[in-house]
Tab-separated table of C-alpha atoms in Angstrom:
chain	number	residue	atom	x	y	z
O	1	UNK	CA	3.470	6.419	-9.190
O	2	UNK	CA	5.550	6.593	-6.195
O	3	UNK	CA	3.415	9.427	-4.741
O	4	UNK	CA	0.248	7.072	-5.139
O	5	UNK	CA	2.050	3.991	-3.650
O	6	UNK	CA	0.085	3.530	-0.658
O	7	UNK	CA	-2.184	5.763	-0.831
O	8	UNK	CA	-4.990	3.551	-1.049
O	9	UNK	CA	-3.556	0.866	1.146
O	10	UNK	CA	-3.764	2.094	4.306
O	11	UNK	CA	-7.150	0.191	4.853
O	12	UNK	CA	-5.947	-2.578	4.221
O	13	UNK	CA	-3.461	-2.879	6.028
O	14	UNK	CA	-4.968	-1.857	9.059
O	15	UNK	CA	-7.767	-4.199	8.737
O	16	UNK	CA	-5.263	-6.310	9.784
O	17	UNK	CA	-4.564	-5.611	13.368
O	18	UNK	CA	-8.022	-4.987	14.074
O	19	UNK	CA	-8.357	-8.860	15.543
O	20	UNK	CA	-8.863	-9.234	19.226
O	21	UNK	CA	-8.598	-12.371	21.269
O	22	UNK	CA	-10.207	-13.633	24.936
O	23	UNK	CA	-7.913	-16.399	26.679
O	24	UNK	CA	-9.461	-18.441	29.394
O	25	UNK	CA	-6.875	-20.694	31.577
O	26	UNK	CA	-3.181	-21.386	31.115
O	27	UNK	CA	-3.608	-25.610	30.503
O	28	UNK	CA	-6.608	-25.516	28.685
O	29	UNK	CA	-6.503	-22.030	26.443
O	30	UNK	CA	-9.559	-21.182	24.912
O	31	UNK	CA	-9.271	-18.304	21.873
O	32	UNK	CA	-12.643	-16.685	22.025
O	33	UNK	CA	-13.315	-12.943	20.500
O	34	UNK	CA	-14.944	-10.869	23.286
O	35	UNK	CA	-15.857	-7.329	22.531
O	36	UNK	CA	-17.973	-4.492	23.517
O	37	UNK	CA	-19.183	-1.558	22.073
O	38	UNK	CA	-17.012	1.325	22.860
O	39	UNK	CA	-13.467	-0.598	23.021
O	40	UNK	CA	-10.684	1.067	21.786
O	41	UNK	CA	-7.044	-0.822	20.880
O	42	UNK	CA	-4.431	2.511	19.929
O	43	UNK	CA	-0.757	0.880	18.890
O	44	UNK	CA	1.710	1.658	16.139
O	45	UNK	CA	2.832	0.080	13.079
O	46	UNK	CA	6.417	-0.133	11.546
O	47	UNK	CA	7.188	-1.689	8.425
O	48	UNK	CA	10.324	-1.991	5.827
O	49	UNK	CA	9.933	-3.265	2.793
O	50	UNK	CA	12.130	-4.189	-0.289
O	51	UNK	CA	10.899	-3.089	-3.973
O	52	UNK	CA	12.692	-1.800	-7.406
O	53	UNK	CA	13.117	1.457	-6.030
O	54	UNK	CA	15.123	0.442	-3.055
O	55	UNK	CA	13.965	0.524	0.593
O	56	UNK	CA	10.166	1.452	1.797
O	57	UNK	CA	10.066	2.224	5.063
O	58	UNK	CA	6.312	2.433	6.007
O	59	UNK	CA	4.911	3.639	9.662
O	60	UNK	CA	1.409	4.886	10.800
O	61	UNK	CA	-0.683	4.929	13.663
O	62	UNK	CA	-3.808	3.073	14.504
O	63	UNK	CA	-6.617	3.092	16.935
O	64	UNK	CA	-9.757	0.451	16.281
O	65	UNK	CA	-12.978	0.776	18.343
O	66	UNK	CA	-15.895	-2.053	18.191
O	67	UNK	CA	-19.237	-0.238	16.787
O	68	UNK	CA	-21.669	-3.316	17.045
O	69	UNK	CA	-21.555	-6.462	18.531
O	70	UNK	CA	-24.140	-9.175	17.307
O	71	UNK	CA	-25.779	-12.050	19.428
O	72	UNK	CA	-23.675	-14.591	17.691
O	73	UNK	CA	-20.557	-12.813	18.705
O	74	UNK	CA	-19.394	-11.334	15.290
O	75	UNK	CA	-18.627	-7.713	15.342
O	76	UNK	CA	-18.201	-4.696	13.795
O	77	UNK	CA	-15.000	-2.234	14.202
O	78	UNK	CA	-14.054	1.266	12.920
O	79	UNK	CA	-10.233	1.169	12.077
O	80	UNK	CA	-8.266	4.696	11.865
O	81	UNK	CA	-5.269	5.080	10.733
O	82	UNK	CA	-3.180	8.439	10.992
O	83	UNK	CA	0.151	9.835	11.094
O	84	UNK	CA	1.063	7.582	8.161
O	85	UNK	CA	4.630	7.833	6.677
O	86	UNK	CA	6.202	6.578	3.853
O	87	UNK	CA	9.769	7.113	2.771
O	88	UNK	CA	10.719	5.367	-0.501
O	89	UNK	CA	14.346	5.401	-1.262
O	90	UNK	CA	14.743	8.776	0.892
O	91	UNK	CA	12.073	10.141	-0.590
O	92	UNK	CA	9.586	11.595	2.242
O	93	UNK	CA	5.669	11.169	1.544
O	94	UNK	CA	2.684	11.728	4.038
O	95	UNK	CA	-0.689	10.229	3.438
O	96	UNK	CA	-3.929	11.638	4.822
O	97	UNK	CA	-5.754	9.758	7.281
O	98	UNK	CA	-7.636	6.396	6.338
O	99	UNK	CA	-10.724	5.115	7.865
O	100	UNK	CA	-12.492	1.472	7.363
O	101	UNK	CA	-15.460	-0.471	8.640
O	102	UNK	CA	-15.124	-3.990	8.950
O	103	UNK	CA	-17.777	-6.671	9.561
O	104	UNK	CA	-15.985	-9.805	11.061
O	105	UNK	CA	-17.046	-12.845	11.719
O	106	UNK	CA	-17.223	-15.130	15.028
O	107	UNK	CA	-14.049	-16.753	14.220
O	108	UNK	CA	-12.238	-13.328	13.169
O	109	UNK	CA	-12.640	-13.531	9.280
O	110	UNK	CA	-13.320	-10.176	7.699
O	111	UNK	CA	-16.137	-10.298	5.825
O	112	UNK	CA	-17.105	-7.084	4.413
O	113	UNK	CA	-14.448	-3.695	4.164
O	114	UNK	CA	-16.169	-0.115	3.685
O	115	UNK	CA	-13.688	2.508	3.110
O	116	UNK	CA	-12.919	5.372	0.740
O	117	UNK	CA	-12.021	4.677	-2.033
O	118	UNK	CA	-13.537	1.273	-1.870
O	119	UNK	CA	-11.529	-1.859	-0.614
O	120	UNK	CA	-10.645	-3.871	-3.590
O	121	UNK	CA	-9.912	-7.939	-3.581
O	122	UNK	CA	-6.030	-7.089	-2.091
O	123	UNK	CA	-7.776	-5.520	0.779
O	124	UNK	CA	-9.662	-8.475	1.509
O	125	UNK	CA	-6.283	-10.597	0.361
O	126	UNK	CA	-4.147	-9.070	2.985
O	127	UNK	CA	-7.121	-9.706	5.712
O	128	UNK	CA	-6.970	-13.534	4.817
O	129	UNK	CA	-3.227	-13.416	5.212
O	130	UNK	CA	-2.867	-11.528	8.332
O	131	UNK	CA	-5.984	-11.627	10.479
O	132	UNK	CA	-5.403	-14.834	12.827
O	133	UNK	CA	-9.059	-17.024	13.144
O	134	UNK	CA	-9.659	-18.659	16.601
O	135	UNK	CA	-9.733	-22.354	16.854
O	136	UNK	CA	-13.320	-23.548	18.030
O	137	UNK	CA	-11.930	-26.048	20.881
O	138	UNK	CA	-9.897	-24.758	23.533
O	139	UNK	CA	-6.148	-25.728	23.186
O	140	UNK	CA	-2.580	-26.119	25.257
O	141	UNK	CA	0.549	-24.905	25.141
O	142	UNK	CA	2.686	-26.797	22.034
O	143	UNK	CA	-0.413	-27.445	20.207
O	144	UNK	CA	-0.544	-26.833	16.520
O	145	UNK	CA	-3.834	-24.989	14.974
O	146	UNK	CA	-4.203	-25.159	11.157
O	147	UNK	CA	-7.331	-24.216	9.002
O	148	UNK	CA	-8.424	-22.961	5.376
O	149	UNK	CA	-10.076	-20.109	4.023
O	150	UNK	CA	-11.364	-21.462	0.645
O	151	UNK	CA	-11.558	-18.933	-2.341
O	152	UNK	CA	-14.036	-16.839	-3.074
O	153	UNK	CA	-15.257	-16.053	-6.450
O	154	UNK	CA	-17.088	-13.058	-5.422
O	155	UNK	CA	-14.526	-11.610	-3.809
O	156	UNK	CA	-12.002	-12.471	-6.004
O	157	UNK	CA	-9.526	-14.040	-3.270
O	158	UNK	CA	-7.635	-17.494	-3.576
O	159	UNK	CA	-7.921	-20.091	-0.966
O	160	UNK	CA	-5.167	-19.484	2.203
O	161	UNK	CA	-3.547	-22.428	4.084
O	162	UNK	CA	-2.805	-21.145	7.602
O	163	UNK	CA	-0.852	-22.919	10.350
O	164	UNK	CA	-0.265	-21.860	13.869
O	165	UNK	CA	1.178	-23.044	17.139
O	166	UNK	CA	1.185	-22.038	20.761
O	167	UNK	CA	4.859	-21.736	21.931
O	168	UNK	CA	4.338	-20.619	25.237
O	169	UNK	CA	3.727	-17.847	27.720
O	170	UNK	CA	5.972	-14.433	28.031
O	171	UNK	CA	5.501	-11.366	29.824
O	172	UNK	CA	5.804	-7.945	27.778
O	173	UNK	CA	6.069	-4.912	29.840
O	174	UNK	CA	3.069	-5.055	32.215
O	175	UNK	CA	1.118	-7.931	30.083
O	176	UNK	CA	1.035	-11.578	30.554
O	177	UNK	CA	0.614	-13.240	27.334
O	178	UNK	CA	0.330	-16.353	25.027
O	179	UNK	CA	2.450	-16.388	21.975
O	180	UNK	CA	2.013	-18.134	18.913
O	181	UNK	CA	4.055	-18.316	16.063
O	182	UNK	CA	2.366	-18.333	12.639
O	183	UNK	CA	2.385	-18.630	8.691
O	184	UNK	CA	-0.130	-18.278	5.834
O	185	UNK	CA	0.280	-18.798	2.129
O	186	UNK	CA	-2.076	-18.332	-0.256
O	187	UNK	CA	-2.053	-21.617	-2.414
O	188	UNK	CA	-3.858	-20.625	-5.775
O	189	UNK	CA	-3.328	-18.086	-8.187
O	190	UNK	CA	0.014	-17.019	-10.315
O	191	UNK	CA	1.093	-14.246	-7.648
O	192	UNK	CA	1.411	-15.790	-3.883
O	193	UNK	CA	1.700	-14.058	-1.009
O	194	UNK	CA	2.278	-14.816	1.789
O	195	UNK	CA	2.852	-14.161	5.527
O	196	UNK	CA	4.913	-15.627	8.990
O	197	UNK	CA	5.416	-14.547	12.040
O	198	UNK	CA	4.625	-14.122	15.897
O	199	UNK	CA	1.487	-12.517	17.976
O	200	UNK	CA	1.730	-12.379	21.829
O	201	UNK	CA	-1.979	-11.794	23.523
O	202	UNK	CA	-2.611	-10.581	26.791
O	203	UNK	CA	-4.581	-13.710	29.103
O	204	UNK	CA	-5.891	-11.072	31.308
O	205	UNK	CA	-8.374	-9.288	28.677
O	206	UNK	CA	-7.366	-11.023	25.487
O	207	UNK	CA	-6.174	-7.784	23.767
O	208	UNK	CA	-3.119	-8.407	21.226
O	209	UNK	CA	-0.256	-6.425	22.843
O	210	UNK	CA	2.318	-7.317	20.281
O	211	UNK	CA	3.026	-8.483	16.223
O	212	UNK	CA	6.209	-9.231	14.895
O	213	UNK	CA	5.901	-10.362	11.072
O	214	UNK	CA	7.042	-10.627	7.438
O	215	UNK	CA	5.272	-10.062	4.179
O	216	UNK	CA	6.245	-12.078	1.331
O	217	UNK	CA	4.995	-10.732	-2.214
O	218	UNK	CA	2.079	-9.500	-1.209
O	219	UNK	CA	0.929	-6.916	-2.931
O	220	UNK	CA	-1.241	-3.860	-1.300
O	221	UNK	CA	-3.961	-1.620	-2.775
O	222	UNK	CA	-2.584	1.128	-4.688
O	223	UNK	CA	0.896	-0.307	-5.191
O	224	UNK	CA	2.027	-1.203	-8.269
O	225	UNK	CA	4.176	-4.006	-7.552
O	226	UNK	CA	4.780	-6.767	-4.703
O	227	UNK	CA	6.226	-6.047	-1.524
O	228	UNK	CA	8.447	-8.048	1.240
């Protein structure tokens, strides 16, 4: 069990970094996806998580590149991740590579996952949970941003309450960037998870630079339990 914990996750959680924003203006912000074919985003992930066998510390590397953009703006991106880790209660474990193809739609939503083995409903759980959709009107700095994904009975997901708000600016190394603080909960279902945290993207090319978050019971592919 422990050796399969994981395993099959890896696509799903990398779905969710996969989101890129455009920022117009420092007044009046507007969050608008802009891609083209051929971009590439490489950063790493770090996680720690508590379960019944003690600690999980969880780390990979990711690079997305944009495969297809349509005339409506939605896209299509190849996600890689590689050099994934896990270490559960000491206990060392590397994971082959994972690779996924995600349709998204002009807001951000993820709308279809292709990967091997196939993305089940926590794949597409996780997405809702993590994957930040842009507002349609452009907003300031102190404004609050809230919407709803409703459930999907084809997909199997519950509906997702998320809230946002735009806290300020901050530079980050060489980047100038908007940060926004963040939470989504999903609000049907016996087994919630949840999410909060803070994204900082760059206003020069709209390019998230840098994630800080927390998980709360949510419960990947391949795992056989919930995870904060």
């Amino acid at each position: 069990m422990r050796r399969s914990l994981f395993a099959r996750s890896a696509a799903s959680i990398l779905v969710a970094s996969v989101a890129v924003f455009a920022v117009a203006g420092r007044d009046a912000i507007t969050l608008k996806h802009k891609h083209a074919v051929g971009d590439v985003v490489e950063f790493k992930v770090s996680a720690e998580f508590d379960s019944q066998f003690g600690a999980i510390k969880f780390s990979q590397d990711i690079s997305n590149k944009v495969t297809k953009v349509n005339d409506d703006g939605s896209w299509t991106a190849v996600s890689k991740a590689s050099n994934i880790s896990v270490d559960v209660g000491g206990q060392q474990m590397n994971q082959p590579d994972q690779v996924a193809t995600s349709d998204f739609s002009v807001a951000g939503r993820v709308k279809s996952i292709k990967s091997e083995p196939p993305a089940e409903v926590s794949a597409y759980r996780i997405s809702h949970l993590t994957v930040f959709e842009l507002p349609e009107k452009p907003v300031s700095i102190g404004d609050d941003v809230s919407y709803t994904i409703p459930s999907d009975k084809d997909l199997g997901t519950p509906a997702v309450k998320v809230t946002a708000k735009l806290v300020g600016t901050e530079k980050v190394q060489d980047w100038d960037t908007v940060k926004l603080t963040y939470k989504a909960a999903e609000t049907e279902g016996e087994q919630k998870g949840a999410t909060e945290g803070t994204i900082w993207i760059n206003v020069a090319d709209g390019q998230i630079v840098k994630s800080d978050g927390k998980w709360i019971d949510i419960q990947p592919q391949g795992a056989p339990f919930t995870l904060t």
